Short mmCIF file of N, CA and C and ligand atoms in Angstrom, two decimals:
data_model
loop_
_atom_site.label_atom_id
_atom_site.label_comp_id
_atom_site.label_asym_id
_atom_site.label_seq_id
_atom_site.Cartn_x
_atom_site.Cartn_y
_atom_site.Cartn_z
N MET A 319 -2.11 -33.57 5.44
CA MET A 319 -2.66 -32.61 6.40
C MET A 319 -4.19 -32.60 6.29
N GLU A 320 -4.85 -32.75 7.42
CA GLU A 320 -6.30 -32.81 7.39
C GLU A 320 -6.90 -31.45 7.75
N GLU A 321 -8.11 -31.24 7.25
CA GLU A 321 -8.78 -29.98 7.53
C GLU A 321 -9.06 -29.81 9.01
N THR A 322 -9.17 -30.95 9.72
CA THR A 322 -9.50 -30.89 11.15
C THR A 322 -8.26 -30.74 12.03
N ALA A 323 -7.07 -30.66 11.41
CA ALA A 323 -5.85 -30.53 12.20
C ALA A 323 -5.88 -29.25 13.02
N GLY A 324 -5.23 -29.27 14.17
CA GLY A 324 -5.13 -28.07 15.00
C GLY A 324 -4.05 -27.15 14.46
N PRO A 325 -3.85 -26.02 15.16
CA PRO A 325 -2.80 -25.08 14.73
C PRO A 325 -1.45 -25.77 14.75
N HIS A 326 -0.65 -25.54 13.73
CA HIS A 326 0.69 -26.12 13.72
C HIS A 326 1.56 -25.38 12.70
N LEU A 327 2.85 -25.53 12.91
CA LEU A 327 3.81 -24.90 12.00
C LEU A 327 4.08 -25.84 10.83
N ILE A 328 4.23 -25.26 9.66
CA ILE A 328 4.57 -26.02 8.45
C ILE A 328 5.91 -25.48 7.95
N GLU A 329 6.84 -26.39 7.75
CA GLU A 329 8.14 -25.97 7.19
C GLU A 329 8.11 -26.17 5.68
N PHE A 330 8.22 -25.08 4.97
CA PHE A 330 8.24 -25.16 3.51
C PHE A 330 9.67 -25.40 3.02
N ARG A 331 9.76 -25.81 1.76
CA ARG A 331 11.09 -26.03 1.19
C ARG A 331 11.88 -24.72 1.18
N HIS A 332 13.16 -24.87 1.23
CA HIS A 332 14.06 -23.73 1.32
C HIS A 332 15.18 -24.06 0.34
N ILE A 333 15.08 -23.54 -0.87
CA ILE A 333 16.04 -23.90 -1.91
C ILE A 333 17.13 -22.84 -1.94
N ILE A 334 18.30 -23.26 -1.53
CA ILE A 334 19.40 -22.30 -1.36
C ILE A 334 20.48 -22.58 -2.40
N ASP A 335 20.96 -21.53 -3.05
CA ASP A 335 22.12 -21.66 -3.92
C ASP A 335 22.98 -20.41 -3.72
N PRO A 336 24.06 -20.28 -4.42
CA PRO A 336 24.95 -19.14 -4.14
C PRO A 336 24.28 -17.77 -4.30
N ARG A 337 23.13 -17.71 -4.97
CA ARG A 337 22.46 -16.41 -5.17
C ARG A 337 21.52 -16.05 -4.05
N GLY A 338 21.20 -17.06 -3.19
CA GLY A 338 20.25 -16.78 -2.11
C GLY A 338 19.26 -17.92 -1.93
N ALA A 339 18.07 -17.60 -1.48
CA ALA A 339 17.10 -18.63 -1.12
C ALA A 339 15.77 -18.41 -1.84
N LEU A 340 15.05 -19.52 -2.03
CA LEU A 340 13.73 -19.48 -2.68
C LEU A 340 12.83 -20.49 -1.97
N THR A 341 11.60 -20.06 -1.65
CA THR A 341 10.63 -20.96 -1.03
C THR A 341 9.39 -21.04 -1.91
N PRO A 342 9.12 -22.20 -2.52
CA PRO A 342 7.89 -22.36 -3.30
C PRO A 342 6.78 -22.89 -2.40
N ILE A 343 5.54 -22.46 -2.66
CA ILE A 343 4.38 -22.97 -1.91
C ILE A 343 3.30 -23.31 -2.94
N GLU A 344 2.92 -24.57 -2.98
CA GLU A 344 1.91 -25.02 -3.94
C GLU A 344 0.64 -25.42 -3.21
N ALA A 345 -0.48 -24.87 -3.68
CA ALA A 345 -1.78 -25.19 -3.07
C ALA A 345 -2.03 -26.68 -3.15
N GLU A 346 -2.61 -27.20 -2.07
CA GLU A 346 -3.00 -28.61 -1.95
C GLU A 346 -1.82 -29.58 -1.96
N ARG A 347 -0.60 -29.05 -2.09
CA ARG A 347 0.60 -29.89 -1.95
C ARG A 347 1.33 -29.47 -0.68
N ASP A 348 1.70 -28.20 -0.62
CA ASP A 348 2.42 -27.71 0.56
C ASP A 348 1.46 -27.16 1.61
N VAL A 349 0.23 -26.81 1.20
CA VAL A 349 -0.78 -26.35 2.16
C VAL A 349 -2.03 -27.21 1.95
N PRO A 350 -2.82 -27.42 3.02
CA PRO A 350 -3.89 -28.43 2.94
C PRO A 350 -5.21 -27.93 2.35
N PHE A 351 -5.16 -26.87 1.54
CA PHE A 351 -6.41 -26.37 0.97
C PHE A 351 -6.10 -25.64 -0.34
N PRO A 352 -7.12 -25.46 -1.19
CA PRO A 352 -6.93 -24.62 -2.38
C PRO A 352 -6.79 -23.16 -1.94
N ILE A 353 -5.82 -22.46 -2.44
CA ILE A 353 -5.63 -21.05 -2.04
C ILE A 353 -6.52 -20.18 -2.94
N ARG A 354 -7.49 -19.50 -2.32
CA ARG A 354 -8.40 -18.64 -3.10
C ARG A 354 -8.05 -17.17 -2.96
N ARG A 355 -7.19 -16.85 -2.00
CA ARG A 355 -6.85 -15.44 -1.78
C ARG A 355 -5.51 -15.34 -1.09
N VAL A 356 -4.78 -14.32 -1.48
CA VAL A 356 -3.51 -13.97 -0.83
C VAL A 356 -3.61 -12.52 -0.42
N TYR A 357 -3.19 -12.21 0.81
CA TYR A 357 -3.06 -10.80 1.18
C TYR A 357 -1.86 -10.67 2.09
N PHE A 358 -1.38 -9.45 2.24
CA PHE A 358 -0.25 -9.26 3.13
C PHE A 358 -0.40 -7.98 3.90
N ILE A 359 0.11 -8.02 5.11
CA ILE A 359 0.04 -6.90 6.06
C ILE A 359 1.46 -6.36 6.21
N TYR A 360 1.61 -5.06 6.05
CA TYR A 360 2.95 -4.45 6.08
C TYR A 360 2.81 -3.00 6.54
N ASP A 361 3.93 -2.31 6.70
CA ASP A 361 3.94 -0.94 7.21
C ASP A 361 3.13 -0.86 8.51
N VAL A 362 3.29 -1.86 9.35
CA VAL A 362 2.53 -1.91 10.60
C VAL A 362 3.07 -0.86 11.56
N CYS A 363 2.17 -0.10 12.16
CA CYS A 363 2.57 0.95 13.10
C CYS A 363 3.13 0.31 14.36
N HIS A 364 4.12 0.97 14.96
CA HIS A 364 4.76 0.45 16.17
C HIS A 364 3.70 0.20 17.25
N GLY A 365 3.72 -0.99 17.81
CA GLY A 365 2.79 -1.33 18.90
C GLY A 365 1.40 -1.75 18.45
N ALA A 366 1.16 -1.77 17.14
CA ALA A 366 -0.19 -2.10 16.65
C ALA A 366 -0.51 -3.58 16.85
N VAL A 367 -1.78 -3.85 17.04
CA VAL A 367 -2.29 -5.23 17.12
C VAL A 367 -3.23 -5.41 15.94
N ARG A 368 -2.98 -6.44 15.13
CA ARG A 368 -3.84 -6.72 13.98
C ARG A 368 -4.71 -7.93 14.27
N ALA A 369 -5.59 -8.21 13.31
CA ALA A 369 -6.53 -9.33 13.38
C ALA A 369 -7.58 -9.03 14.46
N GLY A 370 -7.68 -9.84 15.53
CA GLY A 370 -8.76 -9.61 16.49
C GLY A 370 -10.07 -10.14 15.93
N HIS A 371 -10.02 -11.36 15.44
CA HIS A 371 -11.22 -11.97 14.88
C HIS A 371 -11.03 -13.48 14.76
N SER A 372 -12.14 -14.15 14.46
CA SER A 372 -12.11 -15.57 14.10
C SER A 372 -12.85 -15.71 12.78
N HIS A 373 -12.53 -16.76 12.06
CA HIS A 373 -13.30 -17.09 10.85
C HIS A 373 -14.20 -18.28 11.13
N LYS A 374 -15.38 -18.24 10.55
CA LYS A 374 -16.34 -19.33 10.72
C LYS A 374 -15.90 -20.56 9.93
N ALA A 375 -15.45 -20.37 8.71
CA ALA A 375 -15.11 -21.51 7.84
C ALA A 375 -13.71 -21.42 7.25
N LEU A 376 -13.20 -20.22 7.10
CA LEU A 376 -11.92 -20.04 6.40
C LEU A 376 -10.74 -20.61 7.19
N GLN A 377 -9.84 -21.25 6.48
CA GLN A 377 -8.56 -21.68 7.04
C GLN A 377 -7.48 -20.81 6.40
N GLN A 378 -6.37 -20.63 7.10
CA GLN A 378 -5.31 -19.87 6.46
C GLN A 378 -3.95 -20.23 7.01
N ILE A 379 -2.94 -19.76 6.30
CA ILE A 379 -1.56 -19.93 6.72
C ILE A 379 -0.92 -18.55 6.76
N LEU A 380 -0.26 -18.26 7.87
CA LEU A 380 0.41 -16.97 8.06
C LEU A 380 1.91 -17.19 8.02
N ILE A 381 2.60 -16.30 7.32
CA ILE A 381 4.05 -16.45 7.13
C ILE A 381 4.72 -15.09 7.35
N ALA A 382 5.79 -15.08 8.12
CA ALA A 382 6.59 -13.86 8.28
C ALA A 382 7.60 -13.84 7.13
N VAL A 383 7.20 -13.32 5.98
CA VAL A 383 8.12 -13.32 4.83
C VAL A 383 9.25 -12.32 5.03
N SER A 384 9.04 -11.37 5.94
CA SER A 384 10.10 -10.45 6.34
C SER A 384 9.87 -10.08 7.79
N GLY A 385 10.94 -9.92 8.56
CA GLY A 385 10.81 -9.52 9.95
C GLY A 385 10.14 -10.60 10.79
N SER A 386 9.46 -10.16 11.85
CA SER A 386 8.85 -11.12 12.78
C SER A 386 7.63 -10.51 13.44
N PHE A 387 6.79 -11.39 13.98
CA PHE A 387 5.62 -10.99 14.76
C PHE A 387 5.12 -12.20 15.53
N THR A 388 4.21 -11.96 16.46
CA THR A 388 3.67 -13.04 17.27
C THR A 388 2.18 -13.21 16.98
N VAL A 389 1.78 -14.46 16.75
CA VAL A 389 0.37 -14.78 16.52
C VAL A 389 -0.16 -15.50 17.75
N HIS A 390 -1.23 -14.98 18.33
CA HIS A 390 -1.88 -15.61 19.48
C HIS A 390 -3.16 -16.28 18.97
N LEU A 391 -3.30 -17.56 19.25
CA LEU A 391 -4.48 -18.31 18.82
C LEU A 391 -5.25 -18.79 20.04
N ASP A 392 -6.56 -18.71 19.97
CA ASP A 392 -7.41 -18.98 21.12
C ASP A 392 -8.65 -19.72 20.62
N ASP A 393 -8.86 -20.92 21.15
CA ASP A 393 -10.05 -21.68 20.74
C ASP A 393 -11.21 -21.48 21.71
N GLY A 394 -11.08 -20.51 22.58
CA GLY A 394 -12.11 -20.23 23.57
C GLY A 394 -11.80 -20.85 24.92
N ARG A 395 -10.88 -21.81 24.92
CA ARG A 395 -10.47 -22.48 26.17
C ARG A 395 -9.00 -22.25 26.46
N THR A 396 -8.17 -22.41 25.44
CA THR A 396 -6.73 -22.25 25.65
C THR A 396 -6.14 -21.33 24.59
N ARG A 397 -5.04 -20.70 24.98
CA ARG A 397 -4.38 -19.73 24.12
C ARG A 397 -2.96 -20.20 23.86
N GLN A 398 -2.56 -20.17 22.60
CA GLN A 398 -1.20 -20.54 22.20
C GLN A 398 -0.60 -19.36 21.46
N SER A 399 0.70 -19.17 21.64
CA SER A 399 1.37 -18.07 20.93
C SER A 399 2.52 -18.62 20.10
N PHE A 400 2.67 -18.07 18.92
CA PHE A 400 3.72 -18.51 17.99
C PHE A 400 4.49 -17.27 17.52
N LEU A 401 5.79 -17.28 17.74
CA LEU A 401 6.64 -16.23 17.18
C LEU A 401 7.08 -16.67 15.79
N LEU A 402 6.68 -15.93 14.78
CA LEU A 402 7.05 -16.26 13.41
C LEU A 402 8.17 -15.32 12.96
N SER A 403 9.24 -15.90 12.45
CA SER A 403 10.39 -15.07 12.09
C SER A 403 11.18 -15.62 10.91
N ARG A 404 10.65 -16.67 10.26
CA ARG A 404 11.37 -17.26 9.14
C ARG A 404 10.45 -17.32 7.92
N PRO A 405 10.96 -16.95 6.73
CA PRO A 405 10.09 -16.92 5.55
C PRO A 405 9.70 -18.30 5.02
N ASN A 406 10.32 -19.36 5.53
CA ASN A 406 9.93 -20.71 5.06
C ASN A 406 9.15 -21.47 6.13
N ILE A 407 8.63 -20.74 7.13
CA ILE A 407 7.80 -21.38 8.15
C ILE A 407 6.43 -20.73 8.13
N GLY A 408 5.38 -21.57 7.98
CA GLY A 408 4.01 -21.06 8.00
C GLY A 408 3.28 -21.56 9.22
N LEU A 409 2.33 -20.77 9.70
CA LEU A 409 1.46 -21.19 10.81
C LEU A 409 0.08 -21.49 10.24
N TYR A 410 -0.33 -22.75 10.37
CA TYR A 410 -1.68 -23.13 9.92
C TYR A 410 -2.69 -22.73 10.99
N VAL A 411 -3.68 -21.95 10.58
CA VAL A 411 -4.72 -21.49 11.51
C VAL A 411 -6.05 -22.08 11.04
N PRO A 412 -6.60 -23.02 11.83
CA PRO A 412 -7.87 -23.64 11.44
C PRO A 412 -9.04 -22.66 11.57
N ARG A 413 -10.18 -23.06 11.08
CA ARG A 413 -11.41 -22.30 11.31
C ARG A 413 -11.71 -22.24 12.80
N MET A 414 -12.47 -21.23 13.21
CA MET A 414 -12.96 -21.11 14.59
C MET A 414 -11.84 -21.00 15.63
N PHE A 415 -10.78 -20.30 15.27
CA PHE A 415 -9.75 -19.90 16.24
C PHE A 415 -9.66 -18.37 16.24
N TRP A 416 -9.83 -17.78 17.41
CA TRP A 416 -9.62 -16.34 17.53
C TRP A 416 -8.13 -16.06 17.39
N ARG A 417 -7.75 -15.03 16.61
CA ARG A 417 -6.34 -14.70 16.45
C ARG A 417 -6.09 -13.22 16.64
N ASP A 418 -5.00 -12.94 17.36
CA ASP A 418 -4.46 -11.59 17.46
C ASP A 418 -3.01 -11.67 17.01
N ILE A 419 -2.55 -10.61 16.35
CA ILE A 419 -1.16 -10.57 15.89
C ILE A 419 -0.53 -9.28 16.41
N ASP A 420 0.58 -9.44 17.15
CA ASP A 420 1.24 -8.26 17.72
C ASP A 420 2.75 -8.45 17.69
N ASN A 421 3.46 -7.56 18.36
CA ASN A 421 4.92 -7.69 18.48
C ASN A 421 5.60 -7.64 17.10
N PHE A 422 5.06 -6.80 16.20
CA PHE A 422 5.65 -6.70 14.86
C PHE A 422 7.02 -6.01 14.94
N SER A 423 8.00 -6.61 14.29
CA SER A 423 9.30 -5.95 14.18
C SER A 423 9.21 -4.87 13.09
N GLY A 424 10.20 -3.99 13.05
CA GLY A 424 10.25 -3.03 11.96
C GLY A 424 10.39 -3.76 10.64
N GLY A 425 9.67 -3.34 9.64
CA GLY A 425 9.77 -3.94 8.31
C GLY A 425 9.09 -5.29 8.17
N ALA A 426 8.32 -5.70 9.19
CA ALA A 426 7.68 -7.02 9.11
C ALA A 426 6.62 -7.05 8.01
N VAL A 427 6.55 -8.19 7.34
CA VAL A 427 5.49 -8.43 6.36
C VAL A 427 4.85 -9.77 6.69
N CYS A 428 3.53 -9.75 6.93
CA CYS A 428 2.77 -10.97 7.22
C CYS A 428 2.01 -11.36 5.96
N LEU A 429 2.41 -12.48 5.39
CA LEU A 429 1.72 -13.01 4.21
C LEU A 429 0.66 -14.00 4.67
N ALA A 430 -0.55 -13.85 4.15
CA ALA A 430 -1.65 -14.76 4.49
C ALA A 430 -2.09 -15.49 3.23
N LEU A 431 -2.18 -16.82 3.33
CA LEU A 431 -2.72 -17.67 2.26
C LEU A 431 -4.05 -18.16 2.77
N ALA A 432 -5.14 -17.81 2.10
CA ALA A 432 -6.47 -18.07 2.65
C ALA A 432 -7.25 -19.03 1.76
N SER A 433 -8.11 -19.80 2.39
CA SER A 433 -8.87 -20.83 1.67
C SER A 433 -10.11 -20.27 0.99
N ASP A 434 -10.44 -19.00 1.26
CA ASP A 434 -11.65 -18.42 0.67
C ASP A 434 -11.43 -16.98 0.27
N HIS A 435 -12.30 -16.52 -0.60
CA HIS A 435 -12.33 -15.10 -0.94
C HIS A 435 -12.77 -14.30 0.28
N TYR A 436 -12.55 -12.99 0.23
CA TYR A 436 -12.95 -12.13 1.34
C TYR A 436 -14.47 -12.10 1.45
N GLU A 437 -14.95 -12.41 2.64
CA GLU A 437 -16.39 -12.43 2.88
C GLU A 437 -16.63 -12.02 4.34
N GLU A 438 -17.12 -10.80 4.52
CA GLU A 438 -17.25 -10.28 5.89
C GLU A 438 -18.16 -11.16 6.76
N SER A 439 -19.13 -11.84 6.12
CA SER A 439 -20.05 -12.67 6.91
C SER A 439 -19.36 -13.92 7.48
N ASP A 440 -18.12 -14.19 7.05
CA ASP A 440 -17.38 -15.34 7.58
C ASP A 440 -16.62 -14.98 8.87
N TYR A 441 -16.72 -13.72 9.30
CA TYR A 441 -15.95 -13.26 10.47
C TYR A 441 -16.79 -13.27 11.74
N TYR A 442 -16.16 -13.62 12.87
CA TYR A 442 -16.60 -13.16 14.18
C TYR A 442 -15.62 -12.07 14.58
N ARG A 443 -16.09 -10.87 14.76
CA ARG A 443 -15.21 -9.78 15.21
C ARG A 443 -15.51 -9.41 16.65
N ASP A 444 -16.47 -10.08 17.25
CA ASP A 444 -16.83 -9.86 18.65
C ASP A 444 -16.49 -11.13 19.42
N TYR A 445 -15.62 -10.99 20.44
CA TYR A 445 -15.12 -12.19 21.14
C TYR A 445 -16.25 -12.93 21.85
N GLU A 446 -17.19 -12.19 22.44
CA GLU A 446 -18.31 -12.86 23.13
C GLU A 446 -19.17 -13.64 22.13
N ALA A 447 -19.38 -13.09 20.96
CA ALA A 447 -20.17 -13.80 19.93
C ALA A 447 -19.43 -15.07 19.50
N PHE A 448 -18.10 -14.97 19.41
CA PHE A 448 -17.27 -16.14 19.09
C PHE A 448 -17.45 -17.22 20.16
N LEU A 449 -17.38 -16.82 21.43
CA LEU A 449 -17.54 -17.80 22.52
C LEU A 449 -18.93 -18.42 22.50
N ARG A 450 -19.94 -17.62 22.22
CA ARG A 450 -21.31 -18.16 22.14
C ARG A 450 -21.41 -19.19 21.01
N ALA A 451 -20.76 -18.88 19.88
CA ALA A 451 -20.81 -19.81 18.75
C ALA A 451 -20.10 -21.12 19.08
N LYS A 452 -19.11 -21.05 19.98
CA LYS A 452 -18.40 -22.27 20.40
C LYS A 452 -19.15 -23.00 21.51
N GLY A 453 -20.28 -22.43 21.95
CA GLY A 453 -21.03 -23.05 23.04
C GLY A 453 -20.40 -22.84 24.39
N LEU A 454 -19.58 -21.79 24.51
CA LEU A 454 -18.84 -21.55 25.77
C LEU A 454 -19.41 -20.39 26.56
N ARG A 455 -20.55 -19.85 26.11
CA ARG A 455 -21.24 -18.78 26.86
C ARG A 455 -22.74 -19.07 26.87
P1 TYD B 1510 -9.04 -6.44 8.89
O1 TYD B 1510 -9.79 -7.73 8.87
O2 TYD B 1510 -9.37 -5.46 9.97
O3 TYD B 1510 -7.46 -6.74 8.89
P2 TYD B 1510 -6.57 -7.49 9.98
O4 TYD B 1510 -6.96 -8.94 9.90
O5 TYD B 1510 -5.18 -7.29 9.56
O6 TYD B 1510 -6.84 -6.83 11.29
O7 TYD B 1510 -9.20 -5.76 7.47
C1 TYD B 1510 -8.91 -4.39 7.28
C2 TYD B 1510 -9.80 -3.89 6.17
O8 TYD B 1510 -9.45 -4.52 4.94
C3 TYD B 1510 -11.28 -4.15 6.42
O9 TYD B 1510 -12.01 -3.00 5.98
C4 TYD B 1510 -11.58 -5.32 5.50
C5 TYD B 1510 -10.60 -5.14 4.37
N1 TYD B 1510 -10.16 -6.39 3.74
C6 TYD B 1510 -10.49 -6.63 2.42
O10 TYD B 1510 -11.17 -5.83 1.75
N2 TYD B 1510 -10.06 -7.78 1.82
C7 TYD B 1510 -9.31 -8.69 2.50
O11 TYD B 1510 -8.94 -9.74 1.92
C8 TYD B 1510 -8.99 -8.44 3.88
C9 TYD B 1510 -8.19 -9.43 4.69
C10 TYD B 1510 -9.43 -7.27 4.46
#
């Protein structure tokens, strides 16, 4: 997997035995970057929309480890939507893609594996500023 790859789904291993299922994820093996941060979004209020930003350099993978939600990705020209509903499927989100996350089911948990520590200066939180940075305004 290359750093320049576009958004795509990654199917992780799904190890099933009579006790249930287990999905391992190893940095730089199952995901194309060193994982420097993990966070998760949960207890989402009904109808809430999360994210609403782009990252300048950070790449990440989003996983519906419980429940489901929809991730909308926008490179300033086209918009793609992905319904995530399986704990062994991750969505790779490259740098410089605006993302919104909505349509959370009850009990949904969004796990994020990020390539960098939290750094507010890595965010575009204004869509027009994002478009200007892409040279589209
Ligand atoms: P925000 O970026 O608005 O979350 P979302 O992407 O789900 O919309 O972050 C909410 C708050 O949490 C904001 O004050 C920044 C803070 N935060 C951290 O301190 N560390 C983190 O790793 C993240 C993702 C957010």
